[in-house]
CSV table of C-alpha atoms in Angstrom, one decimal:
chain,number,residue,atom,x,y,z
V,1,MET,CA,6.7,-46.9,-9.8
V,2,LYS,CA,7.9,-45.0,-6.8
V,3,LYS,CA,10.2,-42.9,-8.9
V,4,LYS,CA,7.3,-42.0,-11.3
V,5,LEU,CA,5.1,-41.0,-8.4
V,6,THR,CA,7.9,-38.8,-7.0
V,7,LEU,CA,8.4,-37.2,-10.4
V,8,LEU,CA,4.7,-36.6,-10.8
V,9,LEU,CA,4.5,-35.0,-7.3
V,10,LEU,CA,7.4,-32.7,-8.1
V,11,LEU,CA,5.7,-31.6,-11.3
V,12,VAL,CA,2.5,-30.8,-9.5
V,13,VAL,CA,4.3,-28.8,-6.8
V,14,ASN,CA,6.3,-26.9,-9.4
V,15,PHE,CA,3.2,-26.1,-11.4
V,16,ALA,CA,1.4,-24.9,-8.3
V,17,PHE,CA,4.2,-22.5,-7.3
V,18,ALA,CA,4.6,-21.3,-10.9
V,19,ASN,CA,0.8,-20.5,-11.1
V,20,PRO,CA,-0.1,-19.2,-7.7
V,21,ASP,CA,-3.0,-17.1,-9.0
V,22,GLY,CA,-6.4,-18.4,-10.0
V,23,SER,CA,-7.7,-18.7,-13.6
V,24,TRP,CA,-10.0,-16.1,-15.1
V,25,THR,CA,-13.8,-16.6,-14.4
V,26,LEU,CA,-16.4,-14.8,-16.4
V,27,ASP,CA,-18.6,-12.8,-13.9
V,28,LYS,CA,-20.6,-10.5,-16.2
V,29,ASN,CA,-21.5,-10.2,-19.8
V,30,ASP,CA,-23.5,-7.1,-20.6
V,31,ASP,CA,-23.9,-5.2,-23.8
V,32,GLY,CA,-20.9,-7.0,-25.3
V,33,ILE,CA,-18.7,-6.1,-22.3
V,34,LYS,CA,-17.3,-9.2,-20.6
V,35,VAL,CA,-15.9,-8.9,-17.1
V,36,TYR,CA,-13.6,-11.6,-15.7
V,37,THR,CA,-12.2,-11.9,-12.2
V,38,ARG,CA,-9.6,-14.1,-10.7
V,39,ASN,CA,-8.1,-14.6,-7.2
V,40,ILE,CA,-4.6,-13.3,-6.5
V,41,ALA,CA,-2.6,-15.4,-4.1
V,42,SER,CA,-1.0,-12.4,-2.4
V,43,SER,CA,-4.2,-10.3,-2.1
V,44,LYS,CA,-7.7,-10.3,-0.7
V,45,VAL,CA,-9.0,-8.4,-3.7
V,46,LYS,CA,-9.7,-10.0,-7.0
V,47,ALA,CA,-8.1,-8.9,-10.3
V,48,ILE,CA,-10.3,-8.0,-13.2
V,49,LYS,CA,-10.1,-8.3,-16.9
V,50,VAL,CA,-12.5,-6.6,-19.3
V,51,GLU,CA,-12.9,-7.6,-23.0
V,52,CYS,CA,-15.0,-5.9,-25.6
V,53,ASN,CA,-15.0,-4.4,-29.1
V,54,LEU,CA,-15.6,-0.7,-29.6
V,55,ASP,CA,-16.5,1.3,-32.7
V,56,ALA,CA,-13.5,3.6,-32.7
V,57,THR,CA,-10.1,4.1,-34.2
V,58,PRO,CA,-7.0,3.6,-32.0
V,59,SER,CA,-6.5,7.4,-31.9
V,60,GLN,CA,-10.0,8.0,-30.8
V,61,LEU,CA,-9.7,5.6,-27.9
V,62,VAL,CA,-6.3,6.8,-26.8
V,63,ALA,CA,-7.5,10.4,-27.0
V,64,VAL,CA,-10.2,9.6,-24.5
V,65,LEU,CA,-7.8,7.8,-22.2
V,66,MET,CA,-5.3,10.7,-22.2
V,67,ASP,CA,-8.0,13.3,-21.7
V,68,ILE,CA,-7.6,13.1,-17.9
V,69,SER,CA,-9.6,16.1,-16.9
V,70,ASN,CA,-12.8,14.5,-18.4
V,71,GLY,CA,-12.3,11.2,-16.7
V,72,ASP,CA,-15.2,12.0,-14.4
V,73,GLY,CA,-17.5,11.8,-17.4
V,74,TRP,CA,-17.1,8.0,-17.8
V,75,VAL,CA,-14.8,6.4,-15.2
V,76,TYR,CA,-16.8,4.8,-12.4
V,77,HIS,CA,-17.2,7.0,-9.3
V,78,THR,CA,-14.4,9.4,-10.3
V,79,ALA,CA,-15.1,12.7,-8.5
V,80,SER,CA,-12.2,14.6,-10.2
V,81,SER,CA,-8.9,14.1,-11.9
V,82,TYR,CA,-6.1,16.3,-13.3
V,83,VAL,CA,-2.7,16.0,-14.9
V,84,ILE,CA,0.2,16.5,-12.5
V,85,LYS,CA,3.0,16.3,-15.0
V,86,GLN,CA,3.0,15.9,-18.8
V,87,VAL,CA,6.2,14.1,-19.8
V,88,SER,CA,5.4,13.9,-23.5
V,89,PRO,CA,2.2,13.6,-25.6
V,90,SER,CA,2.2,9.9,-24.9
V,91,GLU,CA,3.2,9.9,-21.2
V,92,LEU,CA,2.0,11.7,-18.1
V,93,TYR,CA,1.3,11.5,-14.4
V,94,TYR,CA,-2.2,12.3,-13.1
V,95,TYR,CA,-4.2,12.5,-9.9
V,96,SER,CA,-7.7,11.0,-9.4
V,97,LEU,CA,-10.1,11.2,-6.5
V,98,VAL,CA,-12.6,8.4,-6.2
V,99,ASN,CA,-15.9,9.0,-4.5
V,100,VAL,CA,-16.8,6.1,-2.3
V,101,PRO,CA,-20.2,5.5,-0.6
V,102,TRP,CA,-20.6,6.6,3.0
V,103,PRO,CA,-19.4,5.6,5.6
V,104,VAL,CA,-16.2,4.5,3.9
V,105,HIS,CA,-13.5,7.1,3.2
V,106,ASN,CA,-12.9,8.3,-0.3
V,107,ARG,CA,-9.9,7.0,-2.2
V,108,ASP,CA,-7.3,8.8,-4.3
V,109,PHE,CA,-4.4,7.7,-6.4
V,110,ILE,CA,-1.6,8.9,-8.6
V,111,ALA,CA,-1.0,7.0,-11.9
V,112,HIS,CA,1.8,7.0,-14.4
V,113,ILE,CA,0.3,6.5,-17.8
V,114,LYS,CA,2.4,5.7,-20.8
V,115,VAL,CA,1.3,4.8,-24.3
V,116,THR,CA,3.4,2.6,-26.7
V,117,GLN,CA,2.6,1.0,-30.1
V,118,ASP,CA,4.1,-1.9,-31.8
V,119,PRO,CA,5.2,-0.5,-35.3
V,120,VAL,CA,4.5,-3.9,-36.9
V,121,THR,CA,1.3,-5.2,-35.4
V,122,LYS,CA,-0.1,-1.7,-34.5
V,123,VAL,CA,-1.1,-3.1,-31.1
V,124,ILE,CA,-1.2,-0.3,-28.5
V,125,THR,CA,-0.3,-0.8,-24.8
V,126,VAL,CA,-1.3,1.7,-22.2
V,127,ASP,CA,0.4,1.0,-18.9
V,128,ALA,CA,-1.0,2.9,-15.9
V,129,PRO,CA,0.6,1.7,-12.6
V,130,CYS,CA,0.1,3.7,-9.4
V,131,ILE,CA,2.8,5.5,-7.5
V,132,ALA,CA,2.5,6.4,-3.8
V,133,ASP,CA,3.4,10.1,-3.6
V,134,MET,CA,3.5,13.1,-5.9
V,135,VAL,CA,0.7,15.0,-4.3
V,136,PRO,CA,0.2,15.6,-0.6
V,137,ARG,CA,-2.2,13.3,1.1
V,138,LYS,CA,-5.7,14.6,2.1
V,139,PRO,CA,-7.4,14.1,5.4
V,140,ASN,CA,-10.2,11.5,5.4
V,141,THR,CA,-9.0,10.2,2.1
V,142,VAL,CA,-7.1,6.9,1.7
V,143,ARG,CA,-4.3,6.8,-0.8
V,144,ILE,CA,-4.3,3.8,-3.1
V,145,GLU,CA,-0.6,2.8,-3.3
V,146,GLU,CA,-0.7,-0.6,-5.0
V,147,SER,CA,-2.5,-0.7,-8.4
V,148,THR,CA,-1.5,-2.0,-11.8
V,149,GLY,CA,-3.7,-1.3,-14.8
V,150,LYS,CA,-3.1,-2.1,-18.4
V,151,TRP,CA,-4.9,-1.6,-21.7
V,152,ILE,CA,-4.2,-3.7,-24.8
V,153,ILE,CA,-5.8,-2.1,-27.8
V,154,THR,CA,-5.8,-4.2,-31.0
V,155,PRO,CA,-7.1,-2.6,-34.3
V,156,THR,CA,-9.3,-5.2,-36.1
V,157,GLY,CA,-9.2,-3.5,-39.5
V,158,ASP,CA,-13.0,-2.8,-39.7
V,159,GLY,CA,-13.2,0.6,-38.0
V,160,LYS,CA,-13.2,-1.1,-34.6
V,161,VAL,CA,-10.7,-2.0,-31.9
V,162,LYS,CA,-10.5,-5.0,-29.6
V,163,ILE,CA,-9.9,-4.1,-25.9
V,164,GLU,CA,-8.4,-6.1,-23.2
V,165,TYR,CA,-8.1,-4.2,-19.9
V,166,THR,CA,-6.7,-5.7,-16.8
V,167,LEU,CA,-6.5,-4.2,-13.3
V,168,HIS,CA,-5.5,-5.3,-9.8
V,169,ALA,CA,-5.7,-2.7,-7.1
V,170,ASP,CA,-5.5,-2.8,-3.3
V,171,PRO,CA,-8.0,-0.1,-2.0
V,172,GLY,CA,-6.2,0.1,1.3
V,173,GLY,CA,-7.7,0.5,4.7
V,174,ASN,CA,-10.8,-1.3,6.0
V,175,ILE,CA,-13.4,-1.7,3.3
V,176,PRO,CA,-16.4,-4.1,3.3
V,177,SER,CA,-16.5,-6.9,0.8
V,178,TRP,CA,-19.8,-5.7,-0.7
V,179,LEU,CA,-18.2,-2.4,-1.7
V,180,VAL,CA,-15.1,-4.2,-3.1
V,181,ASN,CA,-17.4,-6.4,-5.2
V,182,MET,CA,-19.3,-3.4,-6.5
V,183,PHE,CA,-16.2,-1.7,-7.8
V,184,VAL,CA,-14.7,-5.0,-9.1
V,185,THR,CA,-17.7,-6.2,-11.1
V,186,GLN,CA,-20.2,-3.3,-11.5
V,187,GLY,CA,-17.6,-0.6,-12.0
V,188,PRO,CA,-16.1,-1.9,-15.3
V,189,ILE,CA,-19.6,-2.5,-16.8
V,190,GLU,CA,-20.7,1.1,-16.0
V,191,SER,CA,-17.4,2.6,-17.1
V,192,PHE,CA,-17.2,0.8,-20.5
V,193,LYS,CA,-20.9,1.7,-21.3
V,194,LYS,CA,-20.1,5.3,-20.7
V,195,LEU,CA,-16.8,5.0,-22.6
V,196,LYS,CA,-18.9,4.0,-25.7
V,197,LEU,CA,-20.8,7.2,-25.4
V,198,GLN,CA,-17.7,9.2,-24.7
V,199,LEU,CA,-16.2,8.1,-27.9
V,200,GLN,CA,-19.1,9.6,-29.9
V,201,LYS,CA,-18.5,13.1,-28.6
V,202,PRO,CA,-17.2,15.7,-31.1
V,203,ALA,CA,-14.0,16.2,-29.2
V,204,TYR,CA,-12.9,12.6,-30.0
V,205,LYS,CA,-14.9,11.7,-33.2
V,206,ASN,CA,-12.1,12.8,-35.6
V,207,ALA,CA,-9.2,12.5,-33.3
V,208,LYS,CA,-5.7,12.0,-34.8
V,209,LEU,CA,-2.6,11.5,-32.7
V,210,ALA,CA,0.9,11.9,-34.0
V,211,TYR,CA,2.2,9.0,-32.0
V,212,ILE,CA,-0.5,6.6,-33.0
V,213,ILE,CA,-0.8,4.8,-36.4
V,214,ASP,CA,-4.5,4.1,-37.1
């Protein structure tokens, strides 16, 4: 009996260390956009996951994501953004300035975005981790240095795509919890509602990308 209890304890301890982060909890469900959050063991800021279906081809959606200069038209609180370096049609580095409510300092970040597609399943992955320095830092603006974002775009075969977007970012500096929560839960809902509208614009309506199989 003692051996069984010892073995059970070891299994529980191993499971706890193998799964240090919390499970996903549905926080918001608005207009078909589901926002989940979970605790991260090494961070005070929750990770987010967004799930939704969009009326768009894969090329349309990727065209919007890669159109960096128009990010302020749909990405929550984006003041401006621009491409720093275009590596290839499917890979680039970009800068973005995030407008944060007073009295907190604005944030900025540099992201390395890369698009890949599985040739068999046609599932598209868009990785967008942050890097610390490629552009000089600005006064009164806090540089976000730790952020990992990823899009999983799955064609559903009916003129729609299924989206799974995950993000965990450390905003850096001192920032009140109410503001963190606003960006974590309200931000994705607002962004994805505007993304739906962005996809209907003429610039993306008939988009075709050479590196994407629709």
